[in-house]
XYZ file of N, CA and C in Angstrom:
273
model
N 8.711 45.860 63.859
C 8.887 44.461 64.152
C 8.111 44.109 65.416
N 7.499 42.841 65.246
C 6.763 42.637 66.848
C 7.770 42.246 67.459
N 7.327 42.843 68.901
C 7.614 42.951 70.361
C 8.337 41.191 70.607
N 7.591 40.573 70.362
C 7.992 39.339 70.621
C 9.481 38.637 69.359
N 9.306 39.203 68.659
C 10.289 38.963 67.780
C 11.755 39.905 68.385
N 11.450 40.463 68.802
C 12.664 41.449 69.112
C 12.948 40.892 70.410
N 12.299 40.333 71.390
C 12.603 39.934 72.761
C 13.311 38.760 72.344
N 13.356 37.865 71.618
C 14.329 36.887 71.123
C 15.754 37.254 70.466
N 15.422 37.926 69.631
C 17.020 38.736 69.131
C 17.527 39.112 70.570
N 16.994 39.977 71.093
C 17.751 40.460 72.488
C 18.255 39.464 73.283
N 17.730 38.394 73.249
C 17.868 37.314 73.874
C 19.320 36.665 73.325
N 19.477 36.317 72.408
C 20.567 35.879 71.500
C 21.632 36.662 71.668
N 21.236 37.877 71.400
C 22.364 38.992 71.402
C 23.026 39.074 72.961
N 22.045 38.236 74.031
C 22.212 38.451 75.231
C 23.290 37.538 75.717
N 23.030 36.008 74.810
C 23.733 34.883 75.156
C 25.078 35.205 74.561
N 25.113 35.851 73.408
C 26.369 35.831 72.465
C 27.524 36.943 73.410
N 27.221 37.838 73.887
C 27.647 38.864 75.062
C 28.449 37.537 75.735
N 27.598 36.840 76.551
C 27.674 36.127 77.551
C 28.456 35.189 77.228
N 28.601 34.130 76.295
C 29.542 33.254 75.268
C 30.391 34.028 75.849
N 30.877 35.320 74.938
C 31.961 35.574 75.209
C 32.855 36.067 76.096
N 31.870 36.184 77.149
C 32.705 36.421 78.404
C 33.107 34.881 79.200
N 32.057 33.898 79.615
C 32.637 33.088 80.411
C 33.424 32.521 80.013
N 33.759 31.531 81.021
C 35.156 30.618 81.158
C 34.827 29.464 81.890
N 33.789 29.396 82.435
C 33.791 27.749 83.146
C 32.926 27.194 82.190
N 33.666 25.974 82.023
C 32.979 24.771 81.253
C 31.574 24.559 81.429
N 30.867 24.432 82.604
C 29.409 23.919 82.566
C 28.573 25.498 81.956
N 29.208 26.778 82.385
C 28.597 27.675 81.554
C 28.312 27.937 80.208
N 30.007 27.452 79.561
C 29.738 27.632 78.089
C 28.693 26.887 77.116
N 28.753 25.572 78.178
C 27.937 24.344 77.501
C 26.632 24.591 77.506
N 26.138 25.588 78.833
C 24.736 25.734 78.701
C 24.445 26.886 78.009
N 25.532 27.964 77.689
C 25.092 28.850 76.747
C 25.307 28.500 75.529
N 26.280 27.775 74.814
C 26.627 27.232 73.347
C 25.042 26.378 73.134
N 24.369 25.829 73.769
C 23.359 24.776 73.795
C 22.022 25.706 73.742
N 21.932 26.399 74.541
C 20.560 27.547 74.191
C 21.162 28.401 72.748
N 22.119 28.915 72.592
C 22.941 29.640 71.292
C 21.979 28.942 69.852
N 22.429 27.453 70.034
C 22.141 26.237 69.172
C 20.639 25.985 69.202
N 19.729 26.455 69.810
C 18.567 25.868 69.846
C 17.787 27.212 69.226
N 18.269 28.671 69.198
C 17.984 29.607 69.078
C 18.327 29.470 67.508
N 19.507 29.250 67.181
C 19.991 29.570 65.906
C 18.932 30.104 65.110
N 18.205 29.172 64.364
C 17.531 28.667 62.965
C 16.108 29.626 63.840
N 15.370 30.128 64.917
C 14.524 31.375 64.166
C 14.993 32.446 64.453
N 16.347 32.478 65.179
C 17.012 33.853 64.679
C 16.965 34.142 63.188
N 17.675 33.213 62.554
C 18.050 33.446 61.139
C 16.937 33.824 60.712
N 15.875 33.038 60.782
C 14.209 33.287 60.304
C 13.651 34.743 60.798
N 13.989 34.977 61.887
C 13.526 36.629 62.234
C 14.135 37.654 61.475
N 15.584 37.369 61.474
C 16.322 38.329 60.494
C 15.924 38.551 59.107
N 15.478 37.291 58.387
C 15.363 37.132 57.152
C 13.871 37.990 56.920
N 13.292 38.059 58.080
C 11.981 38.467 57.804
C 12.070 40.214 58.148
N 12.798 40.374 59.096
C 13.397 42.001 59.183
C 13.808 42.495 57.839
N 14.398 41.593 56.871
C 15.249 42.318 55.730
C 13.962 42.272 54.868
N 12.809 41.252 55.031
C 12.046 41.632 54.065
C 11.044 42.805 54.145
N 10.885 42.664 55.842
C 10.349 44.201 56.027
C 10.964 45.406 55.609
N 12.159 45.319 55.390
C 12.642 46.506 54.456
C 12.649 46.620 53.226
N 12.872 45.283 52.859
C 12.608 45.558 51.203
C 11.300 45.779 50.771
N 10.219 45.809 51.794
C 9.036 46.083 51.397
C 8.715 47.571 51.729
N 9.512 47.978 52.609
C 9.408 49.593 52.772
C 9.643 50.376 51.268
N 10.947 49.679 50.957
C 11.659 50.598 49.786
C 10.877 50.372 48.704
N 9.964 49.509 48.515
C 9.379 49.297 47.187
C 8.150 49.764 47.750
N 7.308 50.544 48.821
C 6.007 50.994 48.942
C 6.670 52.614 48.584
N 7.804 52.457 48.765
C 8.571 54.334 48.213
C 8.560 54.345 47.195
N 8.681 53.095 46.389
C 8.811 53.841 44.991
C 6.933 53.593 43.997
N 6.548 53.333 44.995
C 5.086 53.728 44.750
C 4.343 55.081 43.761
N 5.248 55.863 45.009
C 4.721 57.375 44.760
C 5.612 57.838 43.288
N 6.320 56.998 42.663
C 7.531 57.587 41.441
C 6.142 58.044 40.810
N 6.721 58.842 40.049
C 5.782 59.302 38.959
C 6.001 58.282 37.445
N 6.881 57.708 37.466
C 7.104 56.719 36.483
C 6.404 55.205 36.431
N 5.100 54.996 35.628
C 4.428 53.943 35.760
C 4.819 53.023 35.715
N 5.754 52.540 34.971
C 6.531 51.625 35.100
C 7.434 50.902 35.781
N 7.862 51.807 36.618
C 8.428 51.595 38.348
C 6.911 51.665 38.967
N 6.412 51.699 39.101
C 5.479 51.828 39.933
C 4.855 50.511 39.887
N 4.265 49.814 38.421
C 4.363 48.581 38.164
C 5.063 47.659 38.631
N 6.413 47.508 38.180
C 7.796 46.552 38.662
C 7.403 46.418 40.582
N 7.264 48.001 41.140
C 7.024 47.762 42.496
C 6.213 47.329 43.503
N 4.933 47.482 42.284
C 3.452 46.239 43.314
C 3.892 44.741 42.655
N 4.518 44.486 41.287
C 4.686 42.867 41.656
C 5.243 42.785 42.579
N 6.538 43.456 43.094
C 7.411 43.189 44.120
C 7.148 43.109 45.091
N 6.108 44.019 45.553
C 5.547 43.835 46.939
C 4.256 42.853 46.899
N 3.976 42.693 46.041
C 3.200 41.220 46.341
C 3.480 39.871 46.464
N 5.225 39.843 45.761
C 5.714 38.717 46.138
C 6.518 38.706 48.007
N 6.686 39.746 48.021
C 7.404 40.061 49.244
C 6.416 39.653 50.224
N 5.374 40.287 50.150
C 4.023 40.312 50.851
C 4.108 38.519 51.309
N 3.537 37.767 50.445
C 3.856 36.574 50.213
C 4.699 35.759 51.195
N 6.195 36.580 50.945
C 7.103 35.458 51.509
C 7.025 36.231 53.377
N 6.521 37.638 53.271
C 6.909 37.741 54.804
C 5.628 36.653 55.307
N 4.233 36.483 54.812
C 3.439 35.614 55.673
C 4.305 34.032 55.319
N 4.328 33.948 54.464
C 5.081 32.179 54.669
C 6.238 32.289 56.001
N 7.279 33.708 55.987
C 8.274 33.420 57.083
C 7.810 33.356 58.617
N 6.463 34.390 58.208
C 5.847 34.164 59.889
C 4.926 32.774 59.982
N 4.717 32.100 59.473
C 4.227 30.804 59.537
C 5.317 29.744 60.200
N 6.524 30.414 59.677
C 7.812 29.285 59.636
C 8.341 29.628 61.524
N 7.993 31.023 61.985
C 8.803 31.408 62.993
C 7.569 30.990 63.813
């Protein structure tokens, strides 16, 4: 995963820590408010982490000796292929 994609998760993961520790009002508001602005390319980074895996598991079944899996697994990774550049367009 790039460097820069992961310094944002950490980031999130940093605020959500933090959420749950404070207690004064002007804190929560400014962490619930960065939380909220983060949301939607967290979700988008994640979504694109899971496709980096589903593209791992289908370059494994590459090597099957069964052509037919092997088939099923380059459409798959060409649609995958696909959606990880559309998600990095989106992030």
């Amino acid at each position: 995963m790039d460097k820069n994609y992961q310094s944002v998760l950490d980031e999130y993961d940093k605020i959500q820590k933090e959420l749950s520790l404070a207690s004064k009002p002007a804190k929560l508001k400014h962490l619930g408010k960065k939380q909220a602005e983060m949301a939607l390319i967290v979700e988008k980074i994640r979504g694109l982490e899971k496709l980096e895996g589903q593209l791992a598991e289908n370059q494994k079944l590459l090597i099957e000796a069964d052509a037919e899996i092997r088939k099923m697994a380059e459409e798959e990774i060409s649609k995958i292929k696909l959606e990880i550049g559309n998600r990095k367009l989106e992030i």
